[in-house]
Short mmCIF file of C-alpha atoms in Angstrom, two decimals:
data_model
loop_
_atom_site.label_atom_id
_atom_site.label_comp_id
_atom_site.label_asym_id
_atom_site.label_seq_id
_atom_site.Cartn_x
_atom_site.Cartn_y
_atom_site.Cartn_z
CA MET A 245 0.03 0.16 0.29
CA SER A 246 1.42 3.46 -0.54
CA LEU A 247 2.42 6.08 2.06
CA ILE A 248 -0.21 8.38 0.39
CA THR A 249 -3.46 5.85 0.56
CA PHE A 250 -1.83 4.24 3.68
CA ILE A 251 -3.15 8.31 5.07
CA LYS A 252 -5.79 8.44 3.80
CA LYS A 253 -7.29 5.39 4.94
CA ASN A 254 -6.49 6.22 8.40
CA LEU A 255 -7.50 10.18 8.32
CA LYS A 256 -9.89 9.73 11.69
CA LEU A 257 -7.53 7.97 13.76
CA ILE A 258 -5.03 10.74 12.73
CA SER A 259 -7.76 13.62 13.90
CA LYS A 260 -8.25 11.07 17.40
CA ARG A 261 -4.80 11.26 17.88
CA ALA A 262 -3.60 15.02 17.23
CA ASN A 263 -6.84 15.98 19.60
CA GLU A 264 -5.40 13.29 22.25
CA LYS A 265 -6.18 15.65 25.87
CA ASN A 266 -2.49 14.43 27.30
CA ASN A 267 -0.74 14.98 23.60
CA ARG A 268 0.46 18.41 24.41
CA LYS A 269 3.24 18.59 21.59
CA LYS A 270 0.59 17.07 19.20
CA LYS A 271 3.11 15.02 17.33
CA PHE A 272 2.75 11.47 17.27
CA ARG A 273 3.44 8.28 15.57
CA ILE A 274 1.25 5.64 13.26
CA ILE A 275 2.51 2.48 12.96
CA TYR A 276 2.98 1.75 9.42
CA LYS A 277 4.04 -2.19 9.15
CA GLU A 278 5.33 -4.09 12.26
CA PRO A 279 7.88 -3.62 14.37
CA GLU A 280 9.33 -0.13 13.72
CA GLU A 281 8.36 1.44 10.60
CA SER A 282 6.02 4.50 11.33
CA LEU A 283 5.15 7.56 10.07
CA ILE A 284 5.79 10.89 12.77
CA PHE A 285 2.99 13.06 12.54
CA ASP A 286 3.71 17.26 13.87
CA TYR A 287 0.45 18.85 13.72
CA LYS A 288 1.31 22.69 13.12
CA GLY A 289 -2.18 24.12 13.75
CA SER A 290 -5.42 24.94 12.41
CA GLY A 291 -6.35 27.21 9.49
CA THR A 292 -9.33 28.43 8.13
CA PHE A 293 -9.35 25.21 6.25
CA GLY A 294 -8.32 22.75 7.91
CA ASP A 295 -5.77 21.34 10.40
CA VAL A 296 -2.31 20.99 9.19
CA PHE A 297 0.10 18.74 9.28
CA LYS A 298 3.93 18.37 8.64
CA VAL A 299 4.49 13.79 8.35
CA THR A 300 7.78 12.69 7.98
CA ASN A 301 8.45 9.05 6.35
CA LEU A 302 10.52 6.53 8.54
CA THR A 303 9.15 3.22 7.19
CA GLU A 304 11.55 1.26 3.72
CA ASN A 305 8.40 2.35 1.29
CA THR A 306 10.46 5.36 -0.57
CA ASN A 307 8.37 5.45 -3.99
CA GLU A 308 6.57 8.59 -3.14
CA ILE A 309 8.84 9.88 0.19
CA PRO A 310 11.87 9.18 0.38
CA LYS A 311 13.14 7.91 3.70
CA GLY A 312 13.05 10.53 6.78
CA LYS A 313 11.87 13.50 4.64
CA SER A 314 8.64 14.18 5.19
CA VAL A 315 5.48 15.58 3.18
CA VAL A 316 2.54 18.67 5.06
CA ILE A 317 -1.11 17.41 4.54
CA LYS A 318 -3.95 19.67 5.15
CA ILE A 319 -6.76 17.65 6.52
CA MET A 320 -9.86 19.87 5.56
CA LYS A 321 -12.84 20.91 8.06
CA ARG A 322 -15.47 21.01 5.49
CA LYS A 323 -15.92 20.17 1.75
CA ASN A 324 -13.78 22.54 -0.22
CA SER A 325 -16.73 24.76 -2.07
CA GLU A 326 -14.37 25.18 -5.26
CA PRO A 327 -12.31 22.80 -5.11
CA ASP A 328 -10.92 23.25 -9.20
CA ARG A 329 -9.03 25.94 -8.10
CA LEU A 330 -6.14 23.95 -6.33
CA LEU A 331 -6.72 21.51 -9.19
CA GLU A 332 -5.96 23.17 -11.85
CA LEU A 333 -3.34 24.54 -10.43
CA SER A 334 -1.84 21.35 -9.61
CA GLU A 335 -2.48 19.96 -12.65
CA ILE A 336 -0.33 22.45 -14.50
CA ILE A 337 2.40 22.80 -12.25
CA ASN A 338 2.72 18.42 -13.00
CA ASN A 339 1.89 18.81 -16.41
CA LEU A 340 5.33 21.42 -16.70
CA LYS A 341 7.87 20.33 -19.03
CA SER A 342 10.78 22.05 -16.67
CA LYS A 343 9.80 21.59 -13.68
CA MET A 344 13.32 23.10 -13.01
CA ILE A 345 11.96 26.94 -11.96
CA ILE A 346 8.78 24.70 -9.98
CA ASN A 347 11.61 22.90 -7.54
CA LYS A 348 13.47 26.59 -7.05
CA TYR A 349 10.31 28.92 -5.55
CA ILE A 350 7.02 27.55 -5.02
CA MET A 351 5.76 25.13 -2.95
CA ASN A 352 5.27 21.80 -4.98
CA ILE A 353 1.41 19.88 -4.82
CA TYR A 354 1.85 16.37 -4.77
CA ASN A 355 -1.89 14.86 -3.97
CA ILE A 356 -5.49 16.39 -3.80
CA ASP A 357 -8.64 13.97 -2.87
CA PHE A 358 -11.45 16.31 -1.87
CA ASP A 359 -14.01 12.41 -1.65
CA LYS A 360 -11.34 12.68 1.37
CA ASN A 361 -10.59 16.25 1.87
CA VAL A 362 -7.06 16.10 2.00
CA ILE A 363 -4.42 17.49 0.36
CA PHE A 364 -0.71 16.20 0.05
CA LEU A 365 2.14 19.49 -0.32
CA GLU A 366 5.40 19.60 -0.58
CA TYR A 367 7.33 20.30 3.07
CA VAL A 368 9.26 23.25 2.02
CA ASP A 369 12.09 23.26 4.62
CA GLY A 370 13.13 26.37 6.07
CA LEU A 371 12.38 29.27 8.41
CA PRO A 372 9.76 32.42 7.23
CA LEU A 373 11.48 34.78 4.95
CA ASP A 374 10.43 38.06 7.97
CA ASP A 375 11.99 35.17 11.12
CA TYR A 376 14.91 34.42 9.31
CA ILE A 377 15.76 37.98 8.50
CA ARG A 378 14.82 39.08 12.32
CA LYS A 379 17.22 36.38 13.36
CA ASN A 380 20.42 37.18 11.00
CA LYS A 381 22.44 40.53 10.84
CA LEU A 382 22.58 40.40 7.06
CA THR A 383 24.39 42.80 4.37
CA ASN A 384 22.84 44.75 1.69
CA ASN A 385 24.14 42.87 -0.87
CA GLU A 386 21.95 39.90 1.05
CA LEU A 387 18.79 41.50 1.26
CA ASN A 388 18.40 42.63 -1.91
CA ILE A 389 19.36 38.70 -3.34
CA PHE A 390 16.45 37.90 -1.07
CA PHE A 391 14.12 41.05 -2.37
CA ILE A 392 14.63 40.25 -6.08
CA LYS A 393 14.02 35.98 -5.36
CA SER A 394 10.56 36.87 -3.22
CA LEU A 395 9.86 38.95 -6.81
CA LEU A 396 10.24 36.01 -8.33
CA SER A 397 8.82 33.58 -6.78
CA VAL A 398 5.88 35.02 -7.20
CA LYS A 399 6.65 35.67 -11.06
CA VAL A 400 6.54 32.25 -11.26
CA MET A 401 2.61 32.25 -9.97
CA HIS A 402 2.88 35.16 -12.28
CA ASN A 403 3.99 34.07 -16.06
CA VAL A 404 4.32 30.19 -15.56
CA LEU A 405 1.01 28.68 -13.73
CA LYS A 406 -0.65 31.62 -14.68
CA TYR A 407 -2.18 32.19 -10.86
CA SER A 408 -2.01 35.04 -8.60
CA HIS A 409 -1.69 34.03 -4.99
CA ARG A 410 -3.11 36.92 -3.12
CA ASP A 411 -1.86 36.61 0.20
CA ILE A 412 1.98 37.24 -0.33
CA LYS A 413 3.80 37.96 3.35
CA GLY A 414 6.99 37.35 5.29
CA PRO A 415 5.23 34.24 6.86
CA ASN A 416 4.19 32.35 3.39
CA ILE A 417 7.94 32.76 1.82
CA ILE A 418 9.60 30.61 3.35
CA TYR A 419 13.65 30.25 3.20
CA ASN A 420 16.49 27.56 3.20
CA PRO A 421 19.70 28.59 4.43
CA GLU A 422 21.46 25.42 3.68
CA ASN A 423 20.11 25.51 -0.21
CA GLY A 424 19.57 29.77 -0.90
CA ILE A 425 15.77 28.20 -2.39
CA MET A 426 13.27 30.43 -1.53
CA LYS A 427 9.35 29.38 -2.10
CA CYS A 428 5.97 30.54 -2.12
CA ILE A 429 3.66 28.66 0.16
CA ASP A 430 0.03 28.33 1.03
CA TYR A 431 -2.29 28.52 -1.86
CA GLY A 432 -5.73 29.53 0.32
CA PHE A 433 -6.63 32.00 -1.65
CA ILE A 434 -5.17 31.61 -5.15
CA CYS A 435 -7.22 32.91 -8.26
CA ASN A 436 -6.74 32.05 -12.09
CA LEU A 437 -5.60 35.52 -13.43
CA LYS A 438 -8.67 35.14 -16.32
CA ASN A 439 -10.95 34.39 -13.06
CA PHE A 440 -12.06 38.19 -12.77
CA LYS A 441 -14.70 37.14 -10.39
CA CYS A 442 -12.88 34.83 -7.63
CA VAL A 443 -10.44 38.52 -7.94
CA ASN A 444 -12.78 40.71 -6.92
CA ARG A 445 -13.23 38.79 -3.60
CA TYR A 446 -12.30 40.38 -0.64
CA GLU A 447 -9.23 37.71 1.07
CA GLY A 448 -5.74 38.10 2.12
CA THR A 449 -4.07 40.00 4.98
CA GLY A 450 -5.89 43.08 5.43
CA LYS A 451 -2.56 45.13 6.12
CA TYR A 452 -0.99 43.05 3.20
CA ILE A 453 -3.71 43.72 0.44
CA HIS A 454 -3.89 46.52 -1.38
CA PRO A 455 -5.60 49.26 -0.11
CA ASP A 456 -8.09 49.92 -2.68
CA MET A 457 -9.57 46.94 -1.30
CA ASN A 458 -9.48 48.33 2.15
CA ARG A 459 -11.60 51.32 1.19
CA LYS A 460 -14.22 49.62 -1.03
CA TYR A 461 -14.79 46.61 1.47
CA LYS A 462 -17.84 48.55 3.03
CA THR A 463 -19.26 48.75 -0.62
CA TYR A 464 -18.10 45.37 -1.33
CA LYS A 465 -20.04 44.15 1.39
CA LYS A 466 -23.54 45.63 0.04
CA ASN A 467 -22.34 45.08 -3.47
CA SER A 468 -20.28 41.75 -4.31
CA SER A 469 -19.95 42.79 -8.12
CA VAL A 470 -18.03 46.08 -6.63
CA ILE A 471 -14.45 45.83 -9.05
CA PHE A 472 -10.93 45.66 -7.35
CA PRO A 473 -7.59 46.11 -8.80
CA ASN A 474 -6.45 43.17 -11.17
CA ALA A 475 -5.26 40.18 -9.60
CA VAL A 476 -1.13 41.05 -10.25
CA SER A 477 -1.99 43.74 -8.48
CA GLN A 478 -2.55 43.31 -6.00
CA ASP A 479 -0.08 40.53 -5.72
CA LEU A 480 2.55 43.48 -6.55
CA PHE A 481 1.02 45.71 -4.10
CA SER A 482 1.55 42.86 -1.48
CA LEU A 483 4.83 41.97 -2.07
CA LEU A 484 6.12 45.38 -1.94
CA MET A 485 4.64 46.34 1.20
CA THR A 486 5.96 42.85 2.51
CA ILE A 487 9.46 44.00 1.26
CA PHE A 488 8.59 47.62 3.34
CA LYS A 489 8.54 45.09 6.02
CA LEU A 490 11.68 43.24 5.67
CA TYR A 491 13.48 46.02 5.21
CA TYR A 492 12.59 47.85 8.18
CA THR A 493 12.87 44.23 10.58
CA SER A 494 15.77 44.19 9.12
CA GLN A 495 17.41 46.61 10.86
CA ASN A 496 17.93 46.89 14.59
CA VAL A 497 15.29 50.07 14.15
CA LYS A 498 14.88 50.75 18.16
CA SER A 499 18.86 51.73 17.78
CA ILE A 500 18.44 53.79 14.97
CA LYS A 501 18.99 57.46 15.64
CA SER A 502 17.59 60.06 13.61
CA ASN A 503 17.23 63.68 13.38
CA SER A 504 14.45 63.16 11.01
CA PRO A 505 10.38 62.57 11.24
CA ASN A 506 10.74 61.84 7.60
CA ASP A 507 12.65 59.14 7.50
CA PHE A 508 12.30 55.57 6.07
CA PHE A 509 12.46 53.52 9.67
CA SER A 510 10.32 56.52 11.33
CA ILE A 511 7.50 56.81 8.20
CA PHE A 512 7.35 52.70 8.75
CA ARG A 513 7.65 52.62 12.11
CA LYS A 514 4.43 55.57 12.26
CA TYR A 515 2.21 53.22 9.78
CA GLU A 516 2.76 49.96 11.78
CA ILE A 517 1.51 52.14 15.08
CA ASN A 518 -1.51 53.14 12.92
CA ILE A 519 -2.28 49.86 11.70
CA ARG A 520 -2.11 47.92 15.00
CA LYS A 521 -5.08 50.57 16.19
CA GLU A 522 -7.40 47.72 14.62
CA LYS A 523 -6.56 45.58 17.59
CA SER A 524 -7.76 47.96 19.80
CA LYS A 525 -10.53 46.57 22.03
CA LYS A 526 -12.94 50.17 20.82
CA ASN A 527 -12.31 49.92 17.59
CA ASN A 528 -13.41 45.74 17.99
CA ASN A 529 -16.77 46.62 16.17
CA GLY A 530 -16.47 45.19 12.95
CA ARG A 531 -14.20 45.18 9.96
CA ASN A 532 -15.60 48.16 8.59
CA LYS A 533 -14.24 49.80 10.88
CA LYS A 534 -10.81 47.82 10.69
CA SER A 535 -10.45 48.15 6.61
CA GLU A 536 -11.10 52.50 7.49
CA ILE A 537 -8.21 51.85 9.96
CA ARG A 538 -6.28 50.20 7.50
CA PHE A 539 -6.74 51.99 4.14
CA ASN A 540 -6.08 54.94 6.15
CA SER A 541 -2.72 53.71 7.39
CA LYS A 542 -2.11 52.96 4.32
CA ASN A 543 -2.95 55.95 2.56
CA ASP A 544 -0.93 58.15 5.03
CA PHE A 545 2.58 55.78 4.47
CA LEU A 546 2.27 56.15 1.04
CA ILE A 547 1.83 59.59 0.80
CA GLU A 548 4.15 60.43 2.96
CA LEU A 549 7.11 57.35 1.42
CA MET A 550 6.24 60.13 -1.36
CA GLU A 551 7.93 62.99 -0.12
CA LEU A 552 10.61 61.34 0.97
CA ASP A 553 14.30 62.16 -0.34
CA ILE A 554 15.30 58.35 -1.86
CA ASN A 555 19.32 59.76 -1.82
CA ASN A 556 19.41 59.24 1.98
CA ILE A 557 18.10 55.40 1.75
CA ASN A 558 21.01 53.28 1.60
CA ASN A 559 19.43 50.36 0.19
CA GLU A 560 19.30 49.86 -3.92
CA VAL A 561 16.52 47.69 -4.25
CA ILE A 562 14.38 49.66 -1.44
CA LYS A 563 15.01 53.02 -3.99
CA GLU A 564 13.81 51.43 -7.09
CA ILE A 565 10.17 50.12 -5.44
CA ILE A 566 10.07 54.21 -4.47
CA LYS A 567 10.67 54.85 -7.94
CA ILE A 568 8.31 52.92 -9.72
CA PHE A 569 5.90 54.03 -6.93
CA LYS A 570 6.22 57.77 -7.46
CA LYS A 571 6.35 57.07 -11.98
CA TYR A 572 3.44 54.31 -11.83
CA TRP A 573 1.19 55.05 -9.40
CA ASN A 574 -2.11 56.88 -8.60
CA PHE A 575 -2.22 58.92 -5.27
CA GLU A 576 -4.71 62.42 -6.09
CA LYS A 577 -8.02 59.75 -6.69
CA LYS A 578 -6.45 58.15 -3.66
CA ASP A 579 -7.04 54.59 -5.18
CA PHE A 580 -3.40 53.53 -5.46
CA TYR A 581 -3.99 51.82 -9.52
CA ILE A 582 -1.58 52.44 -12.39
CA LYS A 583 -1.85 55.85 -13.44
CA SER A 584 -5.72 54.69 -12.85
CA ILE A 585 -5.49 51.82 -15.49
CA ASN A 586 -6.53 48.12 -14.10
CA ASN A 587 -4.52 46.79 -16.98
CA ILE A 588 -2.70 43.34 -16.24
CA LEU A 589 -0.08 43.45 -19.30
CA VAL A 590 0.39 47.12 -17.71
CA THR A 591 0.98 45.89 -14.36
CA ASN A 592 3.25 43.34 -14.85
CA PHE A 593 5.64 45.28 -17.29
CA ILE A 594 6.14 47.85 -14.28
CA PHE A 595 6.96 43.79 -12.47
CA ASP A 596 9.88 43.30 -14.42
CA LEU A 597 11.20 47.00 -14.63
CA LEU A 598 11.66 46.44 -11.23
CA ILE A 599 12.93 43.36 -11.24
CA PHE A 600 15.06 44.45 -14.41
CA ASN A 601 16.50 47.63 -12.46
CA SER A 602 17.04 46.03 -9.49
CA PHE A 603 20.23 43.62 -10.24
CA SER A 604 22.07 46.06 -10.45
CA SER A 605 22.28 45.93 -6.66
CA ILE A 606 23.51 42.24 -6.65
CA SER A 607 27.60 42.91 -5.61
CA ASP A 608 27.93 38.49 -5.59
CA SER A 609 28.37 38.34 -10.21
CA GLU A 610 27.71 34.72 -9.32
CA GLU A 611 24.67 35.05 -7.81
CA LYS A 612 23.18 38.05 -10.15
CA ASN A 613 23.41 35.52 -13.03
CA ASN A 614 21.96 32.77 -10.94
CA ILE A 615 19.11 34.91 -10.67
CA PHE A 616 19.49 37.16 -14.10
CA TYR A 617 19.05 32.95 -15.79
CA ASP A 618 15.77 32.29 -13.61
CA TRP A 619 14.28 35.41 -14.86
CA CYS A 620 14.79 34.79 -18.28
CA SER A 621 13.60 31.47 -17.97
CA ILE A 622 10.38 33.04 -15.91
CA TYR A 623 9.99 36.03 -18.25
CA SER A 624 9.62 33.21 -21.52
CA TYR A 625 6.26 31.75 -20.25
CA ASN A 626 4.78 35.49 -19.95
CA ILE A 627 1.79 36.60 -19.71
CA ASN A 628 -0.70 36.25 -22.26
CA PHE A 629 -3.85 37.49 -22.81
#
């Protein structure tokens, strides 16, 4: 019996063992073959859609999972109301002629069984990028490599898979320092780039989603036909806010003594303070108020960012992002579209322009060549509409 089939046959036992009162660590062993061949289940938590486990293979059956290696399984809480998205993405990944780019930038999907309500995903070894950056003192060159690889991982979603991620943030980008691989994980809110009904859902993490989605939330609740920014714009904005956050996290900001209230760190610190107000008890009166706080926080941050003298910033990728914002984003209408054009091809062009302009920030020539080769491979799959 295959390991995947064995796990599917034992889903009730797995859930029972995970919920045992005396199992505080939520880690347990299930025997595959007597006397010692087993699978180790490590409960990682419960999300919106289901319970997540890391499963490590300690059996001699290595056809699907090498011995000592792991996969992630997600046991769904309810029937997936729209399995087509994940199934289609899985088929696209599995039908690619070359998986080189996928293996470097995107989490693989191994098996989906909506009859059994279980999904098998690649276990991406490493740390969430925000945790890694927080715990390590990094040079500007190292940060720039992380920033550009983050951009490339999302470009793989768009160009190669024709999907948007729609929940880009530091915890959803995993970095493995042993092999230098960085991957996007978590496909809970993915949308086909052409599925405009899907793209126009209010989904994602509130502090990272496009501000126009925050701004229109109240209207959206009354009229779901409201138009949100295109799928690439949603990912691009979330990713740029993520990079700003990572840059802020990378510095020992508390020790930075600024003579100006208008340097990048002061502006971002103010944004962090403002957006935390959504968690205040007096503001705990529903999503409308929270969305208003999120929009106002982003709006104030971006307006201040536009007035910033980029010559005072010592990171070249951050400079390029701010240049892109200043040149292409529409601030007059406060919708933060690309100069009022909600056009996916224009947004994709700006995405590529940012990557291209950022290459000069990498001082390691070998790393620069490797990343440039990856970008060319991704670009060869360019979006067509």
